[in-house]
Tab-separated table of C-alpha atoms in Angstrom:
chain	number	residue	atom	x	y	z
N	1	UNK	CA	-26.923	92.964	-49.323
N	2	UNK	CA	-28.496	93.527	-45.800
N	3	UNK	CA	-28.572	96.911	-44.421
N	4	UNK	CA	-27.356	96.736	-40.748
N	5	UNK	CA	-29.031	98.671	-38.508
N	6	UNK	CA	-27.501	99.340	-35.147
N	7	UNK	CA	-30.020	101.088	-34.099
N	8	UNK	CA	-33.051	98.777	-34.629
N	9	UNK	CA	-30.922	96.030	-32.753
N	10	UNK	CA	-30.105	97.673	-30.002
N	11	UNK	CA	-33.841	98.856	-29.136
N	12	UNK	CA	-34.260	95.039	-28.798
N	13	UNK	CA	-35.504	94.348	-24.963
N	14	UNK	CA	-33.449	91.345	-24.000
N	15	UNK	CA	-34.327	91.484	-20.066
N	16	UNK	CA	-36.996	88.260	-20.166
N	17	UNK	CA	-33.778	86.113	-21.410
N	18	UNK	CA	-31.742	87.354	-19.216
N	19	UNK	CA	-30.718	85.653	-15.649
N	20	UNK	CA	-28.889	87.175	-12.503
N	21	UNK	CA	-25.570	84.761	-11.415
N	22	UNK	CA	-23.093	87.044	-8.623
N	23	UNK	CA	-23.976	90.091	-9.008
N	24	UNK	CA	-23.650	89.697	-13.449
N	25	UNK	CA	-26.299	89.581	-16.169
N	26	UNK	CA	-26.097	86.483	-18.774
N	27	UNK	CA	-28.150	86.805	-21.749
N	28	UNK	CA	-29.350	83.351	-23.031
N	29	UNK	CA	-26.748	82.782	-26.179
N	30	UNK	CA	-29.287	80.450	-28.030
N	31	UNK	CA	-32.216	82.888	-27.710
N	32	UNK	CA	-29.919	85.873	-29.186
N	33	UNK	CA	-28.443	84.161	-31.866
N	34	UNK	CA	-31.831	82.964	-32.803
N	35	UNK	CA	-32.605	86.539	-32.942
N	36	UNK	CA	-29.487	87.707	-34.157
N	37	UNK	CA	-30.218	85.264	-37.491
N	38	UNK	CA	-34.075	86.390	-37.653
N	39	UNK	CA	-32.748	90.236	-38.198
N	40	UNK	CA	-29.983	88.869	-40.458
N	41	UNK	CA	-30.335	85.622	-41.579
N	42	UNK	CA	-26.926	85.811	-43.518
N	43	UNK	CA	-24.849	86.503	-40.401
N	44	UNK	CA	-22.439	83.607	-39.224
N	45	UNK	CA	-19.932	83.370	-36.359
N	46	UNK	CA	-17.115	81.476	-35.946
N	47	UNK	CA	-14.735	80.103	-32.658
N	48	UNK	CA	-11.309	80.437	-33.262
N	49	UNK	CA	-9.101	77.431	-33.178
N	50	UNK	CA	-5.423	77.780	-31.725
N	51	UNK	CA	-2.569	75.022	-31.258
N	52	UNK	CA	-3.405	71.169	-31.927
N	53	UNK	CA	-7.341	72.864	-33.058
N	54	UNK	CA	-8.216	73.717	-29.453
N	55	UNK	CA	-10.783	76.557	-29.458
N	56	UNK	CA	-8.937	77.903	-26.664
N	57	UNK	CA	-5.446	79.629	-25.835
N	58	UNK	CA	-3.710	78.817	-22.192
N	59	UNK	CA	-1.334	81.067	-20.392
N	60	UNK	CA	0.035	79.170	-16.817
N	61	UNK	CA	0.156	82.408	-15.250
N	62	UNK	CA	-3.476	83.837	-16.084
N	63	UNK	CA	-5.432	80.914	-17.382
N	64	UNK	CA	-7.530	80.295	-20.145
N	65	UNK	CA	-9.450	82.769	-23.189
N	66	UNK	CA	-11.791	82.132	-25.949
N	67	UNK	CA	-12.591	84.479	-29.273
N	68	UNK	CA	-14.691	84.243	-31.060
N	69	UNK	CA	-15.968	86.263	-34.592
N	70	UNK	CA	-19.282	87.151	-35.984
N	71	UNK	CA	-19.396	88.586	-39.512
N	72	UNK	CA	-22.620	90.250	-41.005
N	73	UNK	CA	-22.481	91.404	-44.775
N	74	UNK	CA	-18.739	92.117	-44.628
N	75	UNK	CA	-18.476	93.749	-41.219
N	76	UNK	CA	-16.911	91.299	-38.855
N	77	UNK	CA	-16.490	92.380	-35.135
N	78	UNK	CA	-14.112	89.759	-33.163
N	79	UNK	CA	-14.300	88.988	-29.173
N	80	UNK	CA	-12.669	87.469	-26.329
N	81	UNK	CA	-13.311	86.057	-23.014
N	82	UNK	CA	-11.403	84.475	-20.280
N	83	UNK	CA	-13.032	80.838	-18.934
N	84	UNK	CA	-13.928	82.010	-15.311
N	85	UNK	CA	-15.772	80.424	-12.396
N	86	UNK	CA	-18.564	81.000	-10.393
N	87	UNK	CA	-17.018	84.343	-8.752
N	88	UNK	CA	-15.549	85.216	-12.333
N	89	UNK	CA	-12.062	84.191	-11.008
N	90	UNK	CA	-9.643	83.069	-13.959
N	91	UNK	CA	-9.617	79.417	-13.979
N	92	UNK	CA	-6.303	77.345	-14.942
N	93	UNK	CA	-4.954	73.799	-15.313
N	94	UNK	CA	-4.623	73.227	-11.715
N	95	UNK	CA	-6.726	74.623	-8.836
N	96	UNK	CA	-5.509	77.471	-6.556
N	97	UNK	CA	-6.361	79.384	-3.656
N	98	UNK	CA	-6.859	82.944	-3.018
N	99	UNK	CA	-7.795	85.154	0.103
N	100	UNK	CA	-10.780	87.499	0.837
N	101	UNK	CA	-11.414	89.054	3.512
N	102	UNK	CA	-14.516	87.971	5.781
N	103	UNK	CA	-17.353	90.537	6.745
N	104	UNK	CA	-19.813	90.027	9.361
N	105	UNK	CA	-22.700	92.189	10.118
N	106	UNK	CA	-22.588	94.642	12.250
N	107	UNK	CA	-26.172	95.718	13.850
N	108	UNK	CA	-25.194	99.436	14.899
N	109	UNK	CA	-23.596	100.258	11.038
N	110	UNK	CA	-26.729	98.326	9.487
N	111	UNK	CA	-24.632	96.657	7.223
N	112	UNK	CA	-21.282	93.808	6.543
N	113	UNK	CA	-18.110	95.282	8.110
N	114	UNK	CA	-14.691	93.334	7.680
N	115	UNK	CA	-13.716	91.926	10.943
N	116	UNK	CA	-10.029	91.817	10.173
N	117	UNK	CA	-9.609	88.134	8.832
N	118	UNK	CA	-9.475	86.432	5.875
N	119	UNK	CA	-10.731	82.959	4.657
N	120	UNK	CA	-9.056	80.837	1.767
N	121	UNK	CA	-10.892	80.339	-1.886
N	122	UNK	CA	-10.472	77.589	-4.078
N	123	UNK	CA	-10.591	78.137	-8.036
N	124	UNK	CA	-11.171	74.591	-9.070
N	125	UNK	CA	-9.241	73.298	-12.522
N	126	UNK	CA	-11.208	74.341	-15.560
N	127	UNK	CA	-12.865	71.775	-17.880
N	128	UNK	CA	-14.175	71.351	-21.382
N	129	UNK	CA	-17.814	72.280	-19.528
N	130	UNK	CA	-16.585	75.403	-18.229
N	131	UNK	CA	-14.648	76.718	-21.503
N	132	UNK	CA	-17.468	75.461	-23.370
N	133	UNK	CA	-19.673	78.111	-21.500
N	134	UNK	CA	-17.137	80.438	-21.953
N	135	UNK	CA	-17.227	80.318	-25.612
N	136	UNK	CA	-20.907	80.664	-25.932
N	137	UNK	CA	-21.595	83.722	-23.615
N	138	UNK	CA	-17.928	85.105	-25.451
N	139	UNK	CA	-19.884	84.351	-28.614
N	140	UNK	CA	-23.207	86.179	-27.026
N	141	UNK	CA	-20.838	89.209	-25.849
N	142	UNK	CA	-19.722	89.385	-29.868
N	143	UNK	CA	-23.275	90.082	-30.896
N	144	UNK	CA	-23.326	92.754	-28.146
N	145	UNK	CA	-21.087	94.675	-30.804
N	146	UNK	CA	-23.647	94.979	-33.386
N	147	UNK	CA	-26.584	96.133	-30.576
N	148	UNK	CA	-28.186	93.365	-29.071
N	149	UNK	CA	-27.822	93.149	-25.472
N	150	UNK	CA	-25.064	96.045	-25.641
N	151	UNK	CA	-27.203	98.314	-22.978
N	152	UNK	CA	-26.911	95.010	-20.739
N	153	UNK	CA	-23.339	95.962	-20.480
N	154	UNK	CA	-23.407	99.433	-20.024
N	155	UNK	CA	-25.514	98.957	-17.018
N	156	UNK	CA	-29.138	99.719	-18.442
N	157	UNK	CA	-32.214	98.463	-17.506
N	158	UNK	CA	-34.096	98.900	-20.983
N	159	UNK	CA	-32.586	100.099	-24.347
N	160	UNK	CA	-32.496	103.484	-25.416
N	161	UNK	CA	-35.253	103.967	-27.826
N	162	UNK	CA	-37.301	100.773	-26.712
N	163	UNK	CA	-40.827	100.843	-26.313
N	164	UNK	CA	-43.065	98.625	-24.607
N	165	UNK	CA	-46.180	96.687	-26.976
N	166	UNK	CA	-49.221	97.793	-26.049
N	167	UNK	CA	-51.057	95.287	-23.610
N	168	UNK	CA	-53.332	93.150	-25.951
N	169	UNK	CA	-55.811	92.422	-22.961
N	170	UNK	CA	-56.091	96.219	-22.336
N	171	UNK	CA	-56.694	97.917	-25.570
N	172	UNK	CA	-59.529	94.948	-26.203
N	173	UNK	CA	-61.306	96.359	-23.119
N	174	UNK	CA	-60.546	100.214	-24.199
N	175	UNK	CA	-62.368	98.847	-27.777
N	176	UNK	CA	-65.060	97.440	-25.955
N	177	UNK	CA	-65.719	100.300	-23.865
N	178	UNK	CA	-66.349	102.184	-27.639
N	179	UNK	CA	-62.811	103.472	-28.085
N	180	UNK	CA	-60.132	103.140	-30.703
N	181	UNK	CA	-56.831	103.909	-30.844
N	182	UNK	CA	-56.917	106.572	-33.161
N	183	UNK	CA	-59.674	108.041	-30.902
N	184	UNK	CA	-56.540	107.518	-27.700
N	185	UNK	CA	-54.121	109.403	-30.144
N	186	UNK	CA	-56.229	112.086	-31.187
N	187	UNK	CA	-56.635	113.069	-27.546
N	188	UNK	CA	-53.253	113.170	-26.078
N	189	UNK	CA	-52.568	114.779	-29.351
N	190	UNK	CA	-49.495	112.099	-30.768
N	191	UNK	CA	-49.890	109.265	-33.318
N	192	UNK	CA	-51.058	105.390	-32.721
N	193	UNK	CA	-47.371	104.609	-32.449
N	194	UNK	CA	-46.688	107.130	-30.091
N	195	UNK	CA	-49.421	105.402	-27.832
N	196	UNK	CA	-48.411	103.529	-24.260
N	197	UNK	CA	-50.317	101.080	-21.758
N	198	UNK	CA	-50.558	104.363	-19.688
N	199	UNK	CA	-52.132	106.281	-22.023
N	200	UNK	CA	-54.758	103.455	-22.999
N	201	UNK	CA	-55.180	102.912	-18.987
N	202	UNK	CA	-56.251	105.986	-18.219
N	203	UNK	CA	-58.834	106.342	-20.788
N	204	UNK	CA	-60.037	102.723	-19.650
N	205	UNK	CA	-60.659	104.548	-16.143
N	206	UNK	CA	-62.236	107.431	-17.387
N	207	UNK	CA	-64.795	106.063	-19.636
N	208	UNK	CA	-65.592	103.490	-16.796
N	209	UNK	CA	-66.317	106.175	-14.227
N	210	UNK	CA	-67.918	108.183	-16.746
N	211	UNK	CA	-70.650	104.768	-16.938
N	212	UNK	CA	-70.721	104.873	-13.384
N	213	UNK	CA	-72.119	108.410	-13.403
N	214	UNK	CA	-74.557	107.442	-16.005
């Protein structure tokens, strides 16, 4: 039986598979189910199928959702998602239209003001591609539940708890300078673990200008 961990998953820093579409973050659903799997290699998910099998349920009046479920060692955590465009606007069977108002920029304010007119959007009529996306950042969202990527969506920039590796490059230069890292955490006093690049930086200076001086 696996022992799940929220904790341990949710210290996982996700930004470098991350990208930026208006305004949202999208984590990349292949790269955290791949980790997902590598913490618990007995998880599985599954997209629920409605009417006729579709993995989808439609509503005329406000469009299109997925769901799907992920279940680790009897805990199962289900979610949904609506298929949305571009500007996360519900997308339906047929396109429609919608009004926003139009901002130009005004030098004296230093920033967009309305102008007091609006210009027409078009939601464009959802396809297999779009509620195939849907499903897989739905299914990336479900993982979200057990810790990965949840900080993403409470507006952090870095987990709670998350620490960043020590820089490779940099203790190797601290080492050849005649240090060690139990030398670094004997002087600020902590343990190896404990240590960060800033630490192992600013012994890399000192012992450098101490050579100088020599």
């Amino acid at each position: 039986m696996e022992n799940l961990k929220f904790e341990d998953v949710y210290k996982i820093n996700v930004n470098e598979k991350t990208e930026e579409k208006n305004g949202l973050t999208y984590l990349s659903w292949a790269w955290a189910w791949a980790e997902f799997k590598k913490a618990y290699p007995t998880a599985e998910y599954k997209i629920k199928r409605f009417e006729n099998n579709l993995p989808y349920v439609y509503d005329e009046k406000t469009g299109y959702m997925v769901f799907t479920e992920v279940t680790v060692d009897g805990l199962t955590y289900e979610m949904w998602l609506p298929v949305m465009d571009g500007a996360n606007k519900a997308m339906k069977a047929e396109a429609y239209t919608y009004l926003v108002k139009k901002y130009e920029w005004d030098a004296r304010k230093n920033r967009s003001v309305w102008n007091g007119e609006y210009e027409e959007k078009t939601v464009e009529t959802a396809t297999m591609t779009d509620i195939n996306k849907a499903i897989m950042r739905c299914l990336t969202k479900n993982l979200a539940m057990f810790g990965l990527g949840l900080y993403i969506y409470a507006g952090e920039d870095l987990p709670e708890g998350y620490k960043e590796p020590l820089d490779e490059a940099l203790v190797k230069e601290f080492t050849e300078l005649g240090g060690t890292l139990e030398i670094a955490a004997t002087h600020y006093k902590t343990d190896i673990d404990s240590l960060t690049n800033e630490h192992i930086q600013a012994l890399v200076d000192r012992k450098k200008r101490a050579l100088k001086k020599a």
